[in-house]
PDB file of C-alpha atoms in Angstrom:
ATOM      1  CA  MET G   1       6.182  -9.107  15.507  1.00 86.00           C
ATOM      2  CA  ASN G   2       4.616  -8.266  12.252  1.00 90.00           C
ATOM      3  CA  SER G   3       4.365  -4.469  12.216  1.00 93.00           C
ATOM      4  CA  VAL G   4       4.526  -1.380  10.156  1.00 93.00           C
ATOM      5  CA  THR G   5       4.200   2.469   9.751  1.00 96.00           C
ATOM      6  CA  ILE G   6       3.890   4.416   6.960  1.00 95.00           C
ATOM      7  CA  THR G   7       3.360   8.033   6.086  1.00 97.00           C
ATOM      8  CA  GLY G   8       2.233   9.139   2.635  1.00 97.00           C
ATOM      9  CA  ARG G   9      -0.155  10.654   0.122  1.00 97.00           C
ATOM     10  CA  LEU G  10      -3.355   9.034  -0.792  1.00 98.00           C
ATOM     11  CA  THR G  11      -2.837   8.392  -4.557  1.00 97.00           C
ATOM     12  CA  ALA G  12      -6.981   8.343  -5.098  1.00 97.00           C
ATOM     13  CA  ASP G  13     -10.371   9.612  -2.963  1.00 97.00           C
ATOM     14  CA  PRO G  14     -10.814   6.444  -1.242  1.00 94.00           C
ATOM     15  CA  GLU G  15     -14.734   4.905  -1.946  1.00 92.00           C
ATOM     16  CA  LEU G  16     -16.006   2.803   0.880  1.00 95.00           C
ATOM     17  CA  ARG G  17     -17.560  -0.212   0.018  1.00 95.00           C
ATOM     18  CA  VAL G  18     -19.868  -2.658   2.005  1.00 94.00           C
ATOM     19  CA  THR G  19     -18.796  -6.452   2.163  1.00 92.00           C
ATOM     20  CA  GLY G  20     -20.888  -9.198   1.858  1.00 92.00           C
ATOM     21  CA  LYS G  21     -21.134  -9.707   5.836  1.00 93.00           C
ATOM     22  CA  GLY G  22     -22.179  -5.784   5.948  1.00 93.00           C
ATOM     23  CA  ASP G  23     -18.669  -4.563   7.192  1.00 94.00           C
ATOM     24  CA  HIS G  24     -17.604  -1.472   5.528  1.00 96.00           C
ATOM     25  CA  MET G  25     -13.778  -1.537   4.068  1.00 96.00           C
ATOM     26  CA  VAL G  26     -12.025   0.740   1.957  1.00 97.00           C
ATOM     27  CA  ARG G  27      -9.176  -0.049  -0.340  1.00 95.00           C
ATOM     28  CA  PHE G  28      -6.326   2.874  -0.866  1.00 97.00           C
ATOM     29  CA  THR G  29      -2.738   3.460  -1.977  1.00 97.00           C
ATOM     30  CA  VAL G  30      -0.301   5.602  -0.119  1.00 97.00           C
ATOM     31  CA  ALA G  31       2.795   7.152  -2.411  1.00 97.00           C
ATOM     32  CA  VAL G  32       5.423   7.246  -0.027  1.00 96.00           C
ATOM     33  CA  ASP G  33       8.550   9.277  -0.984  1.00 93.00           C
ATOM     34  CA  ARG G  34      11.768   7.518  -1.273  1.00 92.00           C
ATOM     35  CA  GLU G  35      14.892   9.809   0.103  1.00 86.00           C
ATOM     36  CA  THR G  36      17.154   9.731  -3.131  1.00 84.00           C
ATOM     37  CA  ALA G  37      18.140  12.426  -5.533  1.00 83.00           C
ATOM     38  CA  GLU G  38      15.423  11.304  -7.925  1.00 86.00           C
ATOM     39  CA  LYS G  39      11.872  11.902  -7.175  1.00 86.00           C
ATOM     40  CA  GLU G  40      10.717   8.240  -6.792  1.00 93.00           C
ATOM     41  CA  ALA G  41       8.125   6.420  -4.259  1.00 95.00           C
ATOM     42  CA  ASP G  42       7.156   3.592  -3.623  1.00 95.00           C
ATOM     43  CA  PHE G  43       3.043   2.534  -3.828  1.00 96.00           C
ATOM     44  CA  ILE G  44       1.495   0.637  -1.066  1.00 95.00           C
ATOM     45  CA  ARG G  45      -1.223  -0.990  -1.659  1.00 94.00           C
ATOM     46  CA  CYS G  46      -3.730  -0.734   2.101  1.00 95.00           C
ATOM     47  CA  VAL G  47      -7.212  -1.728   3.207  1.00 95.00           C
ATOM     48  CA  ALA G  48      -9.066  -0.380   6.294  1.00 95.00           C
ATOM     49  CA  PHE G  49     -12.127  -1.531   7.464  1.00 95.00           C
ATOM     50  CA  HIS G  50     -14.713  -0.799   9.999  1.00 95.00           C
ATOM     51  CA  HIS G  51     -14.938   2.773  11.610  1.00 96.00           C
ATOM     52  CA  SER G  52     -11.342   3.787   9.926  1.00 95.00           C
ATOM     53  CA  ALA G  53     -13.043   2.702   6.484  1.00 96.00           C
ATOM     54  CA  GLU G  54     -15.565   5.191   7.508  1.00 96.00           C
ATOM     55  CA  PHE G  55     -13.446   7.877   8.909  1.00 96.00           C
ATOM     56  CA  LEU G  56     -10.845   7.502   5.499  1.00 96.00           C
ATOM     57  CA  SER G  57     -14.046   7.591   3.219  1.00 96.00           C
ATOM     58  CA  LYS G  58     -15.501  10.800   5.140  1.00 96.00           C
ATOM     59  CA  TYR G  59     -12.501  13.078   5.323  1.00 97.00           C
ATOM     60  CA  CYS G  60     -10.082  12.153   3.317  1.00 97.00           C
ATOM     61  CA  ASN G  61      -8.945  12.493  -0.217  1.00 97.00           C
ATOM     62  CA  LYS G  62      -6.693  12.320  -3.261  1.00 98.00           C
ATOM     63  CA  GLY G  63      -3.236  13.931  -2.041  1.00 97.00           C
ATOM     64  CA  ASP G  64      -3.801  14.274   1.567  1.00 98.00           C
ATOM     65  CA  VAL G  65      -1.189  12.904   3.923  1.00 97.00           C
ATOM     66  CA  VAL G  66      -1.686  10.237   5.820  1.00 97.00           C
ATOM     67  CA  GLY G  67      -0.270   8.111   8.653  1.00 96.00           C
ATOM     68  CA  VAL G  68      -0.844   4.058   7.977  1.00 95.00           C
ATOM     69  CA  ALA G  69       0.130   1.606  10.878  1.00 95.00           C
ATOM     70  CA  GLY G  70      -1.082  -2.047  10.819  1.00 93.00           C
ATOM     71  CA  LYS G  71       0.201  -5.261   9.334  1.00 93.00           C
ATOM     72  CA  ILE G  72       1.843  -6.612   6.191  1.00 89.00           C
ATOM     73  CA  ARG G  73       0.034  -9.302   4.156  1.00 88.00           C
ATOM     74  CA  THR G  74       1.206 -10.875   1.033  1.00 84.00           C
ATOM     75  CA  GLY G  75      -0.593 -12.877  -1.129  1.00 78.00           C
ATOM     76  CA  SER G  76       0.217 -14.811  -4.169  1.00 72.00           C
ATOM     77  CA  TYR G  77      -1.416 -17.158  -6.530  1.00 67.00           C
ATOM     78  CA  ASP G  78      -0.773 -20.087  -8.987  1.00 70.00           C
ATOM     79  CA  GLU G  79      -1.328 -18.858 -13.084  1.00 70.00           C
ATOM     80  CA  LYS G  80      -3.797 -21.126 -14.073  1.00 69.00           C
ATOM     81  CA  ASP G  81      -2.369 -22.750 -17.581  1.00 57.00           C
ATOM     82  CA  THR G  82      -5.205 -21.450 -20.149  1.00 53.00           C
ATOM     83  CA  GLY G  83      -3.983 -23.742 -22.619  1.00 51.00           C
TER      84      GLY G  83
END
């Protein structure tokens, strides 16, 4: 099962965008503190669509604590030889 739940602070104000298909979306990053002696954090990039995207852009700002539940997707790419 691919499931994740994180709680952290927004690193910037979410900006609402509209996709080519007319769907609402936001990309945002959540800073999640690590439980270590030093002040460390992981920065998790997230995407929300539809009503969640509209809610985030309207009511959430940089520094606000948010909870995110969803799936992890990783991507990769092959760097093209430019030479």
